[in-house]
Amino acid sequence: MSKTVYSFDAHTRIYLGPVELDEGDLSPLESTEETPVYLIPGNCLELAPPEPPADMRVVELNGEWAMEPIPLDPVEPPVPTPTLAGVQAALRDAATAKRWEVETGGLTLPNGSRVLTRIEDQNRISNAVTNALRLGLAGVSFKSADGEFFTTPIADLVAIADAVGLHVQACFNAERAHYEAIAALATLADAQAYDVATGWPGQA
């Protein structure tokens, strides 16, 4: 004595296949020899599913079988073939990004002092020098990050401004040299082997 029911996935509701019930699945309270009553497992229907076309699949919908299109597998976009021009463009972008990183990454002076070189730092130093010279000041007062006040003699401030200006110019010179070297690359292999991380100020 057996009965066939038809199962579906609890989450996707997609038809999985037939399930055979036997005497162990009979309801002890409702079954008789003449009228067996089976306990239907969850996620099963007694109704046999239809045979779907090749491009469709069977799913459970509100206690009945329905059909839906089989989703197409996502098509992986083709990997673009690298070209000399494309790699050169990427190298120029990388050189510009590296120039910005080095330019604004700070500067170590010959005496070991560290100077910030972000754009706002460059502007602040330049303005301080310009105003001090215009007003005839002997020094310029600053407040450090830890709240201490100090005065920098104008000669030292000019030296710092000069060092920052030379650092910024050296960064742009290095970027220009990379651009020219990148433009001169003749083969794709040469471009793929090119290193934009070398030749920048502050590197040994």
mmCIF file of C-alpha atoms in Angstrom:
data_model
loop_
_atom_site.group_PDB
_atom_site.id
_atom_site.type_symbol
_atom_site.label_atom_id
_atom_site.label_comp_id
_atom_site.label_asym_id
_atom_site.label_seq_id
_atom_site.Cartn_x
_atom_site.Cartn_y
_atom_site.Cartn_z
ATOM 1 C CA MET A 1 0.000 0.000 0.000
ATOM 2 C CA SER A 2 1.545 3.322 -1.064
ATOM 3 C CA LYS A 3 0.719 6.754 -2.349
ATOM 4 C CA THR A 4 2.696 9.144 -4.541
ATOM 5 C CA VAL A 5 2.816 12.853 -3.720
ATOM 6 C CA TYR A 6 4.883 15.580 -5.340
ATOM 7 C CA SER A 7 7.334 17.781 -3.470
ATOM 8 C CA PHE A 8 8.548 21.343 -4.020
ATOM 9 C CA ASP A 9 11.281 23.492 -2.497
ATOM 10 C CA ALA A 10 10.077 25.415 0.551
ATOM 11 C CA HIS A 11 11.870 28.615 -0.505
ATOM 12 C CA THR A 12 11.868 28.689 -4.296
ATOM 13 C CA ARG A 13 8.597 26.692 -4.652
ATOM 14 C CA ILE A 14 10.205 24.838 -7.582
ATOM 15 C CA TYR A 15 8.977 21.266 -8.178
ATOM 16 C CA LEU A 16 11.521 18.704 -6.934
ATOM 17 C CA GLY A 17 10.026 15.306 -7.717
ATOM 18 C CA PRO A 18 7.719 12.507 -6.533
ATOM 19 C CA VAL A 19 7.724 11.153 -2.993
ATOM 20 C CA GLU A 20 6.387 7.668 -2.176
ATOM 21 C CA LEU A 21 4.343 7.354 1.007
ATOM 22 C CA ASP A 22 3.902 3.936 2.646
ATOM 23 C CA GLU A 23 2.038 2.422 5.582
ATOM 24 C CA GLY A 24 4.219 4.359 7.987
ATOM 25 C CA ASP A 25 2.656 7.557 6.676
ATOM 26 C CA LEU A 26 -0.933 6.508 7.352
ATOM 27 C CA SER A 27 -3.000 8.555 9.776
ATOM 28 C CA PRO A 28 -3.755 6.273 12.774
ATOM 29 C CA LEU A 29 -6.908 8.203 13.618
ATOM 30 C CA GLU A 30 -8.463 8.483 10.172
ATOM 31 C CA SER A 31 -7.337 5.447 8.192
ATOM 32 C CA THR A 32 -9.335 2.268 7.772
ATOM 33 C CA GLU A 33 -8.595 -0.842 5.719
ATOM 34 C CA GLU A 34 -11.100 0.273 3.158
ATOM 35 C CA THR A 35 -10.104 3.963 3.164
ATOM 36 C CA PRO A 36 -6.430 4.684 3.861
ATOM 37 C CA VAL A 37 -5.696 8.289 4.774
ATOM 38 C CA TYR A 38 -2.103 9.412 4.403
ATOM 39 C CA LEU A 39 -0.389 12.195 6.303
ATOM 40 C CA ILE A 40 0.858 14.446 3.496
ATOM 41 C CA PRO A 41 4.289 15.923 4.272
ATOM 42 C CA GLY A 42 4.776 19.656 4.155
ATOM 43 C CA ASN A 43 5.836 21.108 0.819
ATOM 44 C CA CYS A 44 4.019 18.361 -1.094
ATOM 45 C CA LEU A 45 0.919 18.309 -3.280
ATOM 46 C CA GLU A 46 -1.205 15.274 -4.091
ATOM 47 C CA LEU A 47 -1.891 16.561 -7.597
ATOM 48 C CA ALA A 48 0.638 15.381 -10.192
ATOM 49 C CA PRO A 49 2.467 18.291 -11.851
ATOM 50 C CA PRO A 50 2.092 19.033 -15.575
ATOM 51 C CA GLU A 51 4.896 18.271 -18.014
ATOM 52 C CA PRO A 52 6.519 21.642 -18.800
ATOM 53 C CA PRO A 53 8.009 22.733 -22.127
ATOM 54 C CA ALA A 54 11.789 22.787 -22.401
ATOM 55 C CA ASP A 55 12.047 26.473 -21.503
ATOM 56 C CA MET A 56 9.637 26.341 -18.537
ATOM 57 C CA ARG A 57 9.667 24.851 -15.059
ATOM 58 C CA VAL A 58 6.947 23.783 -12.631
ATOM 59 C CA VAL A 59 6.423 25.710 -9.395
ATOM 60 C CA GLU A 60 3.893 25.552 -6.584
ATOM 61 C CA LEU A 61 1.562 28.551 -6.449
ATOM 62 C CA ASN A 62 -1.196 28.828 -3.841
ATOM 63 C CA GLY A 63 -1.608 25.075 -3.461
ATOM 64 C CA GLU A 64 -1.533 24.322 -7.183
ATOM 65 C CA TRP A 65 1.061 23.738 -9.871
ATOM 66 C CA ALA A 66 1.998 26.554 -12.220
ATOM 67 C CA MET A 67 4.714 27.095 -14.791
ATOM 68 C CA GLU A 68 7.252 29.872 -15.161
ATOM 69 C CA PRO A 69 10.120 30.550 -17.586
ATOM 70 C CA ILE A 70 13.485 29.111 -16.637
ATOM 71 C CA PRO A 71 15.800 32.062 -15.912
ATOM 72 C CA LEU A 72 18.654 32.381 -18.319
ATOM 73 C CA ASP A 73 22.147 31.987 -16.883
ATOM 74 C CA PRO A 74 23.812 35.389 -16.563
ATOM 75 C CA VAL A 75 26.175 36.014 -19.407
ATOM 76 C CA GLU A 76 29.612 37.032 -18.251
ATOM 77 C CA PRO A 77 30.707 40.141 -20.126
ATOM 78 C CA PRO A 78 33.713 39.468 -22.302
ATOM 79 C CA VAL A 79 37.010 40.520 -20.803
ATOM 80 C CA PRO A 80 38.197 43.445 -22.908
ATOM 81 C CA THR A 81 41.429 42.879 -24.748
ATOM 82 C CA PRO A 82 44.018 45.342 -23.433
ATOM 83 C CA THR A 83 45.352 47.831 -25.937
ATOM 84 C CA LEU A 84 48.437 50.007 -25.856
ATOM 85 C CA ALA A 85 46.325 53.180 -25.804
ATOM 86 C CA GLY A 86 44.123 51.866 -23.010
ATOM 87 C CA VAL A 87 47.053 50.852 -20.808
ATOM 88 C CA GLN A 88 48.762 54.190 -21.460
ATOM 89 C CA ALA A 89 45.618 56.037 -20.348
ATOM 90 C CA ALA A 90 45.468 53.968 -17.157
ATOM 91 C CA LEU A 91 49.159 54.671 -16.508
ATOM 92 C CA ARG A 92 48.617 58.413 -16.882
ATOM 93 C CA ASP A 93 45.752 58.252 -14.387
ATOM 94 C CA ALA A 94 47.960 56.286 -11.988
ATOM 95 C CA ALA A 95 50.794 58.806 -12.374
ATOM 96 C CA THR A 96 48.445 61.694 -11.571
ATOM 97 C CA ALA A 97 47.101 59.876 -8.519
ATOM 98 C CA LYS A 98 50.644 59.163 -7.345
ATOM 99 C CA ARG A 99 51.664 62.807 -7.838
ATOM 100 C CA TRP A 100 48.736 63.943 -5.677
ATOM 101 C CA GLU A 101 49.631 61.369 -3.012
ATOM 102 C CA VAL A 102 53.273 62.479 -2.837
ATOM 103 C CA GLU A 103 52.541 66.196 -3.197
ATOM 104 C CA THR A 104 50.101 66.264 -0.275
ATOM 105 C CA GLY A 105 51.766 63.563 1.813
ATOM 106 C CA GLY A 106 54.114 65.858 3.729
ATOM 107 C CA LEU A 107 57.768 66.873 3.545
ATOM 108 C CA THR A 108 60.732 66.180 5.811
ATOM 109 C CA LEU A 109 63.095 69.155 6.109
ATOM 110 C CA PRO A 110 66.891 68.769 6.359
ATOM 111 C CA ASN A 111 66.689 69.338 10.143
ATOM 112 C CA GLY A 112 64.259 66.402 10.482
ATOM 113 C CA SER A 113 61.133 68.527 10.975
ATOM 114 C CA ARG A 114 57.999 67.298 9.263
ATOM 115 C CA VAL A 115 55.882 69.803 7.323
ATOM 116 C CA LEU A 116 52.338 69.101 6.128
ATOM 117 C CA THR A 117 51.833 69.769 2.427
ATOM 118 C CA ARG A 118 48.121 69.425 1.858
ATOM 119 C CA ILE A 119 46.646 72.159 -0.346
ATOM 120 C CA GLU A 120 45.367 74.049 2.703
ATOM 121 C CA ASP A 121 48.830 73.771 4.304
ATOM 122 C CA GLN A 122 50.515 75.077 1.147
ATOM 123 C CA ASN A 123 48.129 78.039 1.041
ATOM 124 C CA ARG A 124 48.510 78.786 4.738
ATOM 125 C CA ILE A 125 52.324 78.845 4.580
ATOM 126 C CA SER A 126 52.316 80.963 1.416
ATOM 127 C CA ASN A 127 49.847 83.465 2.898
ATOM 128 C CA ALA A 128 51.785 83.670 6.157
ATOM 129 C CA VAL A 129 55.015 84.491 4.313
ATOM 130 C CA THR A 130 53.330 87.046 2.044
ATOM 131 C CA ASN A 131 51.627 88.830 4.938
ATOM 132 C CA ALA A 132 54.729 88.770 7.150
ATOM 133 C CA LEU A 133 56.913 90.296 4.452
ATOM 134 C CA ARG A 134 54.275 92.893 3.541
ATOM 135 C CA LEU A 135 53.837 93.917 7.185
ATOM 136 C CA GLY A 136 57.535 93.745 8.046
ATOM 137 C CA LEU A 137 57.080 91.127 10.791
ATOM 138 C CA ALA A 138 60.147 89.480 12.316
ATOM 139 C CA GLY A 139 58.246 86.263 13.032
ATOM 140 C CA VAL A 140 54.867 84.594 12.775
ATOM 141 C CA SER A 141 53.026 82.971 15.692
ATOM 142 C CA PHE A 142 51.316 79.607 15.341
ATOM 143 C CA LYS A 143 49.408 77.258 17.592
ATOM 144 C CA SER A 144 50.357 73.589 17.492
ATOM 145 C CA ALA A 145 47.936 70.681 17.490
ATOM 146 C CA ASP A 146 48.561 70.132 21.218
ATOM 147 C CA GLY A 147 47.644 73.726 22.055
ATOM 148 C CA GLU A 148 51.152 75.172 22.437
ATOM 149 C CA PHE A 149 51.975 78.575 20.947
ATOM 150 C CA PHE A 150 55.278 79.182 19.180
ATOM 151 C CA THR A 151 56.825 81.823 16.946
ATOM 152 C CA THR A 152 58.685 81.030 13.738
ATOM 153 C CA PRO A 153 61.211 83.634 12.551
ATOM 154 C CA ILE A 154 60.347 84.992 9.136
ATOM 155 C CA ALA A 155 63.612 83.664 7.676
ATOM 156 C CA ASP A 156 62.739 80.131 8.804
ATOM 157 C CA LEU A 157 59.203 80.490 7.493
ATOM 158 C CA VAL A 158 60.524 81.620 4.106
ATOM 159 C CA ALA A 159 62.840 78.599 4.049
ATOM 160 C CA ILE A 160 59.883 76.311 4.820
ATOM 161 C CA ALA A 161 57.771 77.942 2.099
ATOM 162 C CA ASP A 162 60.631 77.565 -0.369
ATOM 163 C CA ALA A 163 61.061 73.892 0.543
ATOM 164 C CA VAL A 164 57.337 73.248 0.115
ATOM 165 C CA GLY A 165 57.288 75.091 -3.202
ATOM 166 C CA LEU A 166 60.252 73.088 -4.488
ATOM 167 C CA HIS A 167 58.621 69.862 -3.278
ATOM 168 C CA VAL A 168 55.389 70.631 -5.140
ATOM 169 C CA GLN A 169 57.286 71.572 -8.296
ATOM 170 C CA ALA A 170 59.358 68.385 -8.089
ATOM 171 C CA CYS A 171 56.148 66.356 -7.870
ATOM 172 C CA PHE A 172 54.767 67.938 -11.035
ATOM 173 C CA ASN A 173 58.113 67.496 -12.794
ATOM 174 C CA ALA A 174 58.034 63.797 -11.912
ATOM 175 C CA GLU A 175 54.460 63.492 -13.175
ATOM 176 C CA ARG A 176 55.439 65.185 -16.441
ATOM 177 C CA ALA A 177 58.432 62.850 -16.844
ATOM 178 C CA HIS A 178 56.115 59.857 -16.402
ATOM 179 C CA TYR A 179 53.666 61.237 -18.960
ATOM 180 C CA GLU A 180 56.463 61.660 -21.494
ATOM 181 C CA ALA A 181 57.842 58.177 -20.798
ATOM 182 C CA ILE A 182 54.363 56.658 -21.077
ATOM 183 C CA ALA A 183 53.763 58.399 -24.409
ATOM 184 C CA ALA A 184 57.024 56.946 -25.716
ATOM 185 C CA LEU A 185 56.055 53.336 -24.932
ATOM 186 C CA ALA A 186 55.995 51.463 -28.230
ATOM 187 C CA THR A 187 54.495 48.077 -27.325
ATOM 188 C CA LEU A 188 51.736 46.717 -25.152
ATOM 189 C CA ALA A 189 54.244 44.578 -23.247
ATOM 190 C CA ASP A 190 56.340 47.661 -22.437
ATOM 191 C CA ALA A 191 53.245 49.497 -21.176
ATOM 192 C CA GLN A 192 52.133 46.594 -19.012
ATOM 193 C CA ALA A 193 55.613 46.418 -17.445
ATOM 194 C CA TYR A 194 55.856 50.186 -16.784
ATOM 195 C CA ASP A 195 56.087 51.228 -13.109
ATOM 196 C CA VAL A 196 54.650 54.624 -12.110
ATOM 197 C CA ALA A 197 55.643 54.149 -8.456
ATOM 198 C CA THR A 198 59.278 55.140 -9.009
ATOM 199 C CA GLY A 199 61.001 58.460 -9.589
ATOM 200 C CA TRP A 200 59.110 60.618 -7.087
ATOM 201 C CA PRO A 201 60.514 63.197 -4.629
ATOM 202 C CA GLY A 202 61.615 61.742 -1.322
ATOM 203 C CA GLN A 203 62.430 58.323 -2.740
ATOM 204 C CA ALA A 204 65.953 56.954 -2.365
#
